[in-house]
Amino acid sequence: MKVLVAVKRVVDYNVKVRVKADNSGVDLANVKMSMNPFCEIAVEEAVRLKEKGVASEIVVVTIGPNTAQEQLRTALALGADRAILVESFEELNSLAVAKLLKAVVDKEQPQLVILGKQAIDSDNNQTGQMLGALTGYAQGTFASKVEVAGDKVNVTREIDGGLQTVALNLPAIVTTDLRLNEPRYASLPNIMKAKKKPLDVVTPDALGVSTASTVKTLKVEAPAARQAGIKVKSVAELVEKLKNEAKVI
Amino acid sequence: MAILVIAEHTNAALAAATLNTVAAAAKIGGDIHVLVAGANAAAAAEAAAKIAGVAKVLVADNAAYAHQLPENVAPLIALLVKEQGDKGYSHILAAATSNGKNILPRVAALLDVDQISEIIAVESADTFKRPIYAGNAIATVQSSASVKVITVRSTGFDSVAAEGGSAAVEAVSGSADAGKSAFVGEELAKSDRPELTAAKIVVSGGRGMQNGDNFKLLYSLADKLGAGVGASRAAVDAGFVPNDMQVGQTGKIVAPQLYIAVGISGAIQHLAGMKDSKVIVAINKDEEAPIFQVADYGLVADLFEAVPELEGVV
């Protein structure tokens, strides 16, 4: 079966971001960008499904500026077969992204779509679920185990109190949680080979999707800083402070 | 104008996060209706009717909603909103729990509106604050959507009283099982300690605990303090403890009165889950650990000596 994986280019998770002085957003100039960690897990899962003989083709898609081709090449080096860039220079909300992905799903007709559970920049956790609604497919969010069996996929999900397993009819949408797998690294020969794999570029207009949004960001601020704390010398002093100064125990 | 709050419940009981979500709804202003979608959920509905400030409780009792499968519950919510038309619900709110996050974006897309995730403050009926970039920035966002679909971070709002209300309970008919998904089973972690997101005190361990057995030190301290026990992602990934104990951007968000971080370095990912705690204590033998930058009280010491000593004194 064909698997579609959506990936996003985001600021690297190790970078401590700074809010711009004019409060218009965070400063992303000259900051290291990478594939969103949850998307790496999604690519890895698709590659493992192919290695098991379950998946026959892996198509990776991203929506973003031209520079997002880097992340597509990374996914190709990890084992995806071909890539699609939906070129858009605006910052899109999840609903617009889901609509664009729906158009790609309509065209590609995958049996399984794998996304990360959330992007570490917007922290929305929406796109996979929205794509589920738009396509009418079942959704297995926060997956820590994915097993394809016939025309169904069993997904074990991380929920607040533990784990839950659901059986979804294919085609279905799966969003990855951290413990689904440990992504591999791309080898140098594979990085070289990835440069020759096909990468198509399309525009939202060509897909017939409007990316207008009903939500706008008025300002972005730094969070309130915590007051500098003190170092105590002993457990006795710590307990004394907690009891008499902070009054929390 | 009315606000529809999606109840978080286990059919038999209402989850505490519902009370924080109602608090957020009260800040927006308007009649508050609570939807309890479940199977044999009379007890949860009764509890919802007693919440202070709730005007009406809608109960959709159907086997299809037993496990809150989004393929079944999301169309029900979308239908309730559409039936009311223009004079109906202006806002739909759910707690940002794994359940709320699973269902609500599906509802938003069915209604063709954007969703606002994990709000921590209500500025006005259409303007909200929410953290982005793992809590390293706070965005103020405004929505012009006809129906504002929002998930609420529980730690951002003080819960309303669970008693004192006397809302009317009304049954609503739902749609049938969509037939796209089925519940197979679940495996819930058993714990007698307070629930992590609701605990007044949280004791968390990280990679410095070295193994799962050593977490007994924390359990023992937690029991003495009446605290919940959490963990960093490093401790979960190393297999010391189950993943539902994880505190952080990708785990649970907590804001207790007292957070004690033991053997946790304080990575950005972890801080995103706990830096709104009132008082933070760090016990770490590395005095350069970033956790000391957010800790109100830091103790540079070997945790294997400090934790038993601490338990002895409190």
Coordinates of C-alpha atoms in Angstrom, one line a residue:
Chain A
M1 CA 0.0 0.0 0.0
K2 CA 0.9 3.6 -0.5
V3 CA 1.9 5.7 2.6
L4 CA 1.8 9.5 2.7
V5 CA 4.0 11.2 5.3
A6 CA 3.6 14.9 6.1
V7 CA 6.7 16.7 7.5
K8 CA 7.3 20.2 8.7
R9 CA 10.4 22.4 8.7
V10 CA 10.7 24.0 12.2
V11 CA 13.3 25.7 14.3
D12 CA 15.6 23.0 15.7
Y13 CA 14.4 21.7 19.1
N14 CA 17.7 22.5 20.8
V15 CA 17.5 26.2 19.9
K16 CA 16.3 28.6 22.7
V17 CA 14.1 31.0 20.7
R18 CA 13.9 34.7 21.3
V19 CA 10.9 36.9 20.9
K20 CA 11.4 39.9 18.5
A21 CA 11.7 43.3 20.1
D22 CA 8.6 44.5 18.2
N23 CA 6.5 41.6 19.6
S24 CA 5.6 40.5 16.0
G25 CA 6.9 37.0 16.5
V26 CA 10.0 35.0 17.4
D27 CA 13.3 35.7 15.7
L28 CA 14.0 33.0 13.1
A29 CA 16.7 34.8 11.1
N30 CA 19.9 32.7 11.1
V31 CA 18.5 30.1 13.4
K32 CA 19.1 26.4 12.8
M33 CA 16.1 24.7 11.2
S34 CA 15.3 20.9 11.2
M35 CA 12.6 18.4 10.5
N36 CA 10.0 18.5 13.4
P37 CA 11.0 15.6 15.7
F38 CA 7.5 14.0 15.6
C39 CA 7.7 14.1 11.8
E40 CA 11.0 12.2 11.9
I41 CA 9.2 9.5 13.8
A42 CA 6.5 9.5 11.2
V43 CA 9.0 9.0 8.4
E44 CA 10.7 6.2 10.3
E45 CA 7.4 4.4 10.9
A46 CA 6.7 4.6 7.2
V47 CA 10.1 3.2 6.3
R48 CA 9.7 0.4 8.8
L49 CA 6.3 -0.5 7.2
K50 CA 8.1 -0.6 3.9
E51 CA 10.9 -2.8 5.2
K52 CA 8.2 -5.2 6.6
G53 CA 6.7 -5.4 3.1
V54 CA 3.5 -3.7 4.2
A55 CA 4.1 -0.4 2.4
S56 CA 5.0 -0.4 -1.3
E57 CA 5.6 3.3 -1.8
I58 CA 6.3 6.2 0.6
V59 CA 5.5 9.7 -0.6
V60 CA 6.6 12.6 1.7
V61 CA 4.9 16.0 1.5
T62 CA 5.6 19.3 3.1
I63 CA 4.0 22.7 2.9
G64 CA 6.3 25.7 3.2
P65 CA 8.9 27.9 1.5
N66 CA 11.5 26.7 -1.0
T67 CA 14.0 26.0 1.8
A68 CA 11.7 23.2 3.1
Q69 CA 13.1 21.1 0.2
E70 CA 16.0 20.3 2.7
Q71 CA 13.6 18.5 5.0
L72 CA 12.1 16.6 2.0
R73 CA 15.6 15.5 0.9
T74 CA 16.3 14.4 4.5
A75 CA 13.1 12.2 4.3
L76 CA 14.2 10.9 0.9
A77 CA 17.6 10.0 2.4
L78 CA 15.8 8.1 5.2
G79 CA 13.9 6.0 2.7
A80 CA 11.0 7.9 1.2
D81 CA 10.5 7.3 -2.5
R82 CA 9.4 10.7 -3.7
A83 CA 8.5 14.1 -2.4
I84 CA 6.0 16.9 -2.9
L85 CA 6.6 20.5 -1.9
V86 CA 3.5 22.6 -1.7
E87 CA 5.2 26.0 -1.9
S88 CA 3.8 28.6 0.4
F89 CA 5.7 31.5 2.0
E90 CA 3.0 32.5 4.5
E91 CA 2.7 31.0 7.9
L92 CA -0.3 28.8 7.5
N93 CA -2.8 27.7 10.2
S94 CA -3.5 24.0 10.8
L95 CA -6.8 24.1 8.9
A96 CA -5.2 25.5 5.8
V97 CA -2.5 22.9 6.0
A98 CA -5.1 20.1 6.5
K99 CA -7.0 21.4 3.4
L100 CA -3.8 21.3 1.3
L101 CA -3.0 17.9 2.6
K102 CA -6.5 16.8 1.7
A103 CA -5.9 17.9 -1.9
V104 CA -2.7 15.8 -1.9
V105 CA -4.5 12.8 -0.4
D106 CA -7.2 13.1 -3.1
K107 CA -4.5 13.0 -5.8
E108 CA -2.3 10.3 -4.3
Q109 CA -4.9 8.1 -2.8
P110 CA -2.7 6.7 0.0
Q111 CA -4.0 3.9 2.3
L112 CA -2.3 5.4 5.3
V113 CA -1.3 9.0 6.1
I114 CA 1.3 9.5 8.9
L115 CA 1.9 12.8 10.6
G116 CA 3.6 13.9 13.8
K117 CA 1.3 14.6 16.7
Q118 CA 2.3 18.2 16.9
A119 CA 4.9 20.7 15.6
I120 CA 7.2 22.1 18.2
D121 CA 6.9 25.6 16.9
S122 CA 3.1 26.3 17.0
D123 CA 2.4 23.4 19.5
N124 CA -1.1 23.1 18.0
N125 CA -1.7 19.4 17.8
Q126 CA -4.5 19.8 15.2
T127 CA -3.5 19.0 11.6
G128 CA -3.8 15.2 11.7
Q129 CA -7.3 15.3 13.3
M130 CA -8.4 18.0 10.9
L131 CA -7.2 15.9 8.0
G132 CA -9.2 13.1 9.4
A133 CA -12.4 15.2 9.4
L134 CA -11.8 16.5 5.9
T135 CA -11.1 13.1 4.3
G136 CA -13.7 11.3 6.5
Y137 CA -11.0 8.8 7.5
A138 CA -10.6 7.4 11.0
Q139 CA -7.8 8.8 13.1
G140 CA -5.3 7.1 15.4
T141 CA -3.6 10.0 17.3
F142 CA -0.6 9.9 19.7
A143 CA 0.4 6.4 18.4
S144 CA 3.0 4.4 20.2
K145 CA 2.3 1.2 18.1
V146 CA 1.0 0.7 14.6
E147 CA 0.0 -2.7 13.2
V148 CA -1.5 -3.1 9.8
A149 CA -3.7 -6.2 9.6
G150 CA -5.7 -6.7 6.4
D151 CA -8.0 -3.8 5.7
K152 CA -7.6 -2.4 9.3
V153 CA -4.8 -0.8 11.3
N154 CA -4.5 -1.3 15.0
V155 CA -3.1 1.7 16.7
T156 CA -2.0 1.8 20.4
R157 CA -2.4 5.4 21.6
E158 CA -0.9 7.2 24.5
I159 CA -3.7 8.6 26.6
D160 CA -3.7 10.5 29.9
G161 CA -4.1 7.4 32.1
G162 CA -2.1 4.9 30.1
L163 CA -2.6 3.3 26.7
Q164 CA -5.6 2.6 24.5
T165 CA -5.8 0.5 21.4
V166 CA -8.2 1.2 18.6
A167 CA -8.9 -0.6 15.3
L168 CA -9.3 1.7 12.3
N169 CA -10.6 1.0 8.9
L170 CA -8.2 1.8 6.1
P171 CA -7.5 4.3 4.7
A172 CA -6.7 6.0 8.0
I173 CA -4.7 8.8 9.5
V174 CA -2.1 8.2 12.2
T175 CA -0.2 10.8 14.3
T176 CA 3.0 9.8 16.0
D177 CA 3.9 10.1 19.6
L178 CA 7.5 10.0 20.9
R179 CA 7.7 6.4 21.8
L180 CA 6.5 5.0 18.5
N181 CA 10.1 4.4 17.4
E182 CA 13.6 5.7 17.4
P183 CA 14.4 7.4 14.0
R184 CA 17.5 6.3 12.2
Y185 CA 20.2 8.6 10.8
A186 CA 20.6 9.1 7.1
S187 CA 23.9 7.5 5.7
L188 CA 26.1 9.5 3.4
P189 CA 25.4 7.2 0.4
N190 CA 21.7 7.6 1.0
I191 CA 22.0 11.3 1.2
M192 CA 23.7 11.3 -2.2
K193 CA 21.1 9.0 -3.7
A194 CA 18.3 11.2 -2.3
K195 CA 19.4 14.0 -4.5
K196 CA 18.3 12.0 -7.5
K197 CA 14.9 11.1 -6.2
P198 CA 11.9 12.9 -7.7
L199 CA 10.7 16.1 -6.0
D200 CA 7.6 17.9 -7.4
V201 CA 6.7 21.4 -6.5
V202 CA 3.1 22.6 -6.6
T203 CA 1.3 25.7 -5.3
P204 CA -1.9 26.0 -3.2
D205 CA -3.6 27.7 -6.2
A206 CA -2.8 24.7 -8.4
L207 CA -4.4 22.5 -5.8
G208 CA -7.4 24.8 -5.7
V209 CA -7.2 25.4 -2.0
S210 CA -7.8 28.8 -0.3
T211 CA -5.5 29.3 2.7
A212 CA -7.4 32.2 4.3
S213 CA -7.6 32.1 8.0
T214 CA -10.0 33.3 10.7
V215 CA -7.3 33.5 13.4
K216 CA -4.6 36.2 13.5
T217 CA -1.7 36.7 15.9
L218 CA -1.9 40.1 17.6
K219 CA 1.4 39.9 19.4
V220 CA 4.0 37.5 20.7
E221 CA 5.7 38.2 24.1
A222 CA 8.3 36.5 26.2
P223 CA 6.8 34.6 29.1
A224 CA 7.1 36.2 32.5
A225 CA 10.6 35.5 33.9
R226 CA 10.8 33.7 37.2
Q227 CA 12.5 35.5 40.1
A228 CA 16.0 34.2 40.6
G229 CA 16.1 31.6 43.3
I230 CA 18.6 30.8 46.0
K231 CA 20.9 27.9 46.6
V232 CA 20.4 26.3 50.0
K233 CA 23.3 24.4 51.7
S234 CA 21.5 21.6 53.4
V235 CA 18.3 19.6 53.5
A236 CA 17.5 21.1 56.8
E237 CA 17.7 24.6 55.4
L238 CA 15.6 23.6 52.4
V239 CA 12.8 22.3 54.6
E240 CA 13.0 25.3 56.8
K241 CA 12.6 27.6 53.8
L242 CA 9.7 25.5 52.4
K243 CA 7.9 25.6 55.7
N244 CA 8.5 29.2 56.8
E245 CA 9.3 31.2 53.7
A246 CA 7.4 29.6 50.8
K247 CA 4.8 28.0 53.2
V248 CA 4.2 25.1 50.7
I249 CA 4.6 22.2 53.1
Chain B
M1 CA -24.9 33.5 22.9
A2 CA -24.0 30.3 24.6
I3 CA -20.8 28.3 25.2
L4 CA -20.7 24.6 24.8
V5 CA -18.2 22.9 27.1
I6 CA -17.3 19.3 26.2
A7 CA -17.2 17.3 29.5
E8 CA -14.1 15.2 30.2
H9 CA -15.4 12.1 32.0
T10 CA -15.1 8.4 32.5
N11 CA -18.9 7.8 32.2
A12 CA -19.1 7.1 35.9
A13 CA -17.4 10.4 37.0
L14 CA -16.4 13.8 35.8
A15 CA -12.7 14.6 35.4
A16 CA -11.4 17.6 37.3
A17 CA -10.2 19.3 34.1
T18 CA -13.9 20.0 33.2
L19 CA -14.1 22.4 36.1
N20 CA -11.1 24.4 34.8
T21 CA -12.7 24.5 31.4
V22 CA -16.0 25.8 32.8
A23 CA -13.9 28.5 34.5
A24 CA -12.5 29.6 31.2
A25 CA -16.0 29.6 29.7
A26 CA -17.2 31.8 32.6
K27 CA -14.4 34.3 31.8
I28 CA -15.7 34.5 28.2
G29 CA -19.2 35.1 29.4
G30 CA -22.6 33.8 28.3
D31 CA -24.8 30.8 29.1
I32 CA -22.7 27.7 29.7
H33 CA -23.9 24.3 28.4
V34 CA -22.0 21.1 29.1
L35 CA -22.2 18.2 26.8
V36 CA -21.7 14.7 28.3
A37 CA -21.3 12.3 25.5
G38 CA -20.9 8.7 26.7
A39 CA -22.5 5.4 27.4
N40 CA -24.4 4.9 30.8
A41 CA -23.1 8.4 31.6
A42 CA -25.9 9.4 34.0
A43 CA -23.5 9.8 36.9
A44 CA -21.2 12.0 35.0
A45 CA -24.2 14.1 33.7
E46 CA -25.5 14.5 37.3
A47 CA -22.1 15.7 38.4
A48 CA -22.0 18.2 35.5
A49 CA -25.4 19.6 36.5
K50 CA -24.0 20.4 39.9
I51 CA -21.1 22.5 38.6
A52 CA -21.5 26.2 39.7
G53 CA -22.4 28.4 36.7
V54 CA -23.6 25.7 34.3
A55 CA -27.0 26.5 32.8
K56 CA -27.8 23.3 31.0
V57 CA -26.4 19.8 30.6
L58 CA -26.8 17.9 27.3
V59 CA -26.5 14.2 27.6
A60 CA -25.9 12.0 24.5
D61 CA -26.0 8.5 25.9
N62 CA -25.2 6.0 23.2
A63 CA -22.9 2.9 23.0
A64 CA -21.2 4.6 20.1
Y65 CA -19.8 7.3 22.5
A66 CA -18.6 4.9 25.2
H67 CA -14.9 5.4 24.5
Q68 CA -15.1 8.9 23.1
L69 CA -14.0 7.8 19.6
P70 CA -13.5 11.0 17.6
E71 CA -15.1 9.5 14.5
N72 CA -18.4 9.3 16.4
V73 CA -18.2 12.2 18.9
A74 CA -16.9 14.9 16.6
P75 CA -19.9 14.7 14.2
L76 CA -22.3 14.8 17.2
I77 CA -20.7 18.1 18.4
A78 CA -20.7 19.6 14.9
L79 CA -24.4 18.7 14.5
L80 CA -25.3 20.2 17.8
V81 CA -23.6 23.5 16.7
K82 CA -25.2 23.5 13.3
E83 CA -28.7 22.7 14.6
Q84 CA -28.6 25.9 16.7
G85 CA -27.7 28.1 13.7
D86 CA -26.5 31.7 14.0
K87 CA -28.1 32.3 17.4
G88 CA -26.5 29.2 18.8
Y89 CA -23.1 28.4 20.2
S90 CA -20.4 31.1 19.8
H91 CA -17.7 29.0 21.5
I92 CA -16.9 25.3 21.9
L93 CA -14.4 24.5 24.7
A94 CA -12.8 21.3 25.8
A95 CA -9.9 20.6 28.2
A96 CA -6.5 20.1 26.5
T97 CA -6.4 16.5 27.7
S98 CA -5.5 13.7 25.4
N99 CA -9.2 13.3 24.8
G100 CA -10.0 16.9 24.1
K101 CA -7.0 17.2 21.8
N102 CA -8.1 14.2 19.9
I103 CA -11.7 15.3 19.3
L104 CA -11.8 19.0 19.1
P105 CA -9.7 19.7 15.9
R106 CA -11.9 17.2 14.2
V107 CA -14.9 19.2 15.2
A108 CA -13.2 22.5 14.1
A109 CA -12.5 21.1 10.6
L110 CA -16.1 19.7 10.3
L111 CA -17.3 23.3 11.1
D112 CA -14.6 24.7 8.7
V113 CA -13.1 27.0 11.3
D114 CA -9.6 27.3 12.8
Q115 CA -9.0 26.0 16.3
I116 CA -7.1 27.7 19.1
S117 CA -5.1 25.2 21.2
E118 CA -4.3 25.3 24.9
I119 CA -5.3 28.8 25.9
I120 CA -3.9 30.0 29.2
A121 CA -5.9 33.3 29.5
V122 CA -9.0 34.9 28.1
E123 CA -8.5 38.5 27.1
S124 CA -12.0 39.0 25.6
A125 CA -14.6 36.9 23.9
D126 CA -12.5 36.7 20.8
T127 CA -8.9 37.2 22.0
F128 CA -6.9 34.6 23.9
K129 CA -3.3 33.9 25.1
R130 CA -1.5 30.7 24.4
P131 CA 2.1 29.4 24.7
I132 CA 4.1 28.5 21.6
Y133 CA 7.6 27.2 21.1
A134 CA 7.5 25.0 24.2
G135 CA 6.3 27.9 26.3
N136 CA 9.2 30.1 25.3
A137 CA 6.8 32.7 23.9
I138 CA 3.2 33.7 24.6
A139 CA 1.0 34.5 21.6
T140 CA -2.1 36.7 21.8
V141 CA -4.5 35.5 19.1
Q142 CA -7.8 36.9 17.9
S143 CA -10.4 34.8 16.1
S144 CA -13.0 36.2 13.7
A145 CA -14.6 32.7 13.3
S146 CA -18.4 32.4 13.8
V147 CA -17.8 29.6 16.2
K148 CA -14.6 29.7 18.2
V149 CA -13.2 26.2 18.9
I150 CA -10.8 26.2 21.8
T151 CA -8.9 23.8 24.0
V152 CA -8.1 25.0 27.5
R153 CA -5.0 24.3 29.4
S154 CA -6.2 23.4 32.9
T155 CA -3.3 24.9 34.8
G156 CA -4.2 28.3 33.3
F157 CA -7.6 28.6 35.1
D158 CA -8.7 28.0 38.7
S159 CA -11.4 25.4 38.8
V160 CA -15.0 26.5 39.5
A161 CA -16.9 24.9 42.4
A162 CA -18.0 21.3 41.7
E163 CA -21.2 21.9 43.8
G164 CA -23.8 24.5 44.0
G165 CA -25.3 24.5 40.5
S166 CA -28.6 22.9 39.5
A167 CA -28.6 22.8 35.8
A168 CA -31.4 21.2 33.8
V169 CA -30.4 17.9 32.2
E170 CA -31.6 17.4 28.6
A171 CA -31.1 14.3 26.5
V172 CA -29.9 14.8 23.0
S173 CA -30.0 12.2 20.3
G174 CA -26.7 11.5 18.6
S175 CA -25.9 10.0 15.3
A176 CA -25.2 6.3 15.0
D177 CA -21.7 4.7 15.1
A178 CA -19.8 6.0 12.1
G179 CA -18.4 2.5 11.7
K180 CA -14.9 3.7 10.9
S181 CA -13.2 2.8 14.1
A182 CA -13.6 0.4 17.1
F183 CA -12.3 0.4 20.7
V184 CA -10.1 -2.7 21.2
G185 CA -8.8 -2.3 24.8
E186 CA -6.9 -0.2 27.2
E187 CA -4.2 -0.5 29.7
L188 CA -4.4 2.0 32.5
A189 CA -1.6 2.6 34.9
K190 CA -2.7 2.0 38.5
S191 CA -1.8 4.5 41.1
D192 CA -3.1 5.5 44.6
R193 CA -1.2 8.8 44.5
P194 CA -3.0 12.0 43.5
E195 CA -3.4 12.6 39.8
L196 CA -0.3 14.4 38.4
T197 CA -2.1 17.3 36.8
A198 CA -4.2 18.0 39.9
A199 CA -1.7 17.3 42.7
K200 CA -0.7 20.2 45.0
I201 CA 2.8 18.8 45.2
V202 CA 4.7 17.0 42.5
V203 CA 8.0 15.1 43.0
S204 CA 9.7 14.3 39.7
G205 CA 12.7 12.2 38.8
G206 CA 15.0 12.3 35.8
R207 CA 17.9 10.4 34.4
G208 CA 19.9 11.0 37.6
M209 CA 17.7 8.4 39.3
Q210 CA 19.7 5.8 37.4
N211 CA 17.1 3.1 37.3
G212 CA 13.4 2.3 37.9
D213 CA 14.0 0.8 41.3
N214 CA 15.5 4.0 42.7
F215 CA 12.1 5.7 42.0
K216 CA 11.0 4.0 45.2
L217 CA 12.9 6.8 47.0
L218 CA 10.6 9.3 45.3
Y219 CA 7.4 7.3 45.9
S220 CA 8.2 7.1 49.5
L221 CA 8.9 10.9 49.8
A222 CA 5.7 11.6 47.7
D223 CA 3.6 9.5 50.0
K224 CA 4.8 11.4 53.0
L225 CA 4.0 14.7 51.3
G226 CA 0.7 13.6 49.7
A227 CA 2.3 14.3 46.3
G228 CA 2.0 13.0 42.8
V229 CA 5.1 11.5 41.1
G230 CA 6.3 12.7 37.7
A231 CA 9.3 12.1 35.5
S232 CA 11.4 13.7 32.8
R233 CA 11.4 12.3 29.3
A234 CA 14.9 10.9 29.9
A235 CA 13.6 8.8 32.7
V236 CA 10.6 7.6 30.6
D237 CA 12.8 6.8 27.6
A238 CA 15.2 4.9 29.7
G239 CA 12.3 2.7 30.8
F240 CA 12.5 3.7 34.5
V241 CA 8.7 4.6 34.7
P242 CA 5.7 4.5 32.4
N243 CA 5.1 7.3 29.9
D244 CA 1.9 8.7 31.5
M245 CA 4.2 10.0 34.2
Q246 CA 6.1 12.3 31.8
V247 CA 6.0 16.0 32.5
G248 CA 6.9 18.3 29.6
Q249 CA 5.9 19.7 26.3
T250 CA 5.1 16.3 25.0
G251 CA 3.8 14.9 28.3
K252 CA 1.7 16.5 31.0
I253 CA 1.6 20.2 31.9
V254 CA 1.5 20.7 35.7
A255 CA 1.4 23.8 37.9
P256 CA 1.4 22.6 41.5
Q257 CA 2.2 24.7 44.6
L258 CA 5.5 22.8 44.9
Y259 CA 7.5 21.0 42.3
I260 CA 10.5 19.1 43.4
A261 CA 12.8 18.1 40.5
V262 CA 15.3 15.4 41.5
G263 CA 18.1 14.4 39.1
I264 CA 16.6 16.4 36.3
S265 CA 18.9 18.7 34.2
G266 CA 16.0 21.0 33.1
A267 CA 15.9 20.7 29.3
I268 CA 13.5 23.2 27.5
Q269 CA 11.1 20.3 26.8
H270 CA 10.8 19.5 30.5
L271 CA 10.5 23.2 31.6
A272 CA 7.6 23.6 29.3
G273 CA 5.6 21.2 31.5
M274 CA 6.3 22.7 34.9
K275 CA 7.7 26.2 34.9
D276 CA 4.3 27.7 36.0
S277 CA 4.7 25.8 39.4
K278 CA 4.5 28.2 42.3
V279 CA 7.6 27.0 44.0
I280 CA 10.3 24.9 42.3
V281 CA 12.9 23.0 44.2
A282 CA 15.8 21.4 42.4
I283 CA 18.1 18.7 43.8
N284 CA 21.0 18.0 41.5
K285 CA 24.6 17.2 42.0
D286 CA 25.6 19.3 38.9
E287 CA 25.6 22.9 40.0
E288 CA 25.6 24.0 36.3
A289 CA 22.4 22.2 35.5
P290 CA 19.9 24.6 33.8
I291 CA 17.2 23.6 36.2
F292 CA 18.8 25.8 38.8
Q293 CA 17.9 28.8 36.6
V294 CA 14.2 28.3 37.3
A295 CA 14.4 26.8 40.8
D296 CA 13.4 29.0 43.7
Y297 CA 15.4 26.7 46.0
G298 CA 18.3 24.7 44.7
L299 CA 20.3 22.1 46.6
V300 CA 23.5 20.9 45.1
A301 CA 23.8 17.4 46.5
D302 CA 23.7 13.7 45.7
L303 CA 20.1 12.8 45.5
F304 CA 20.7 9.4 47.0
E305 CA 21.6 11.1 50.2
A306 CA 19.4 14.2 50.0
V307 CA 16.1 12.5 49.2
P308 CA 16.1 10.0 52.2
E309 CA 17.2 12.9 54.5
L310 CA 14.4 15.1 53.2
E311 CA 11.9 12.3 53.8
G312 CA 13.2 12.0 57.3
V313 CA 12.7 15.7 58.1
V314 CA 9.3 16.6 56.5

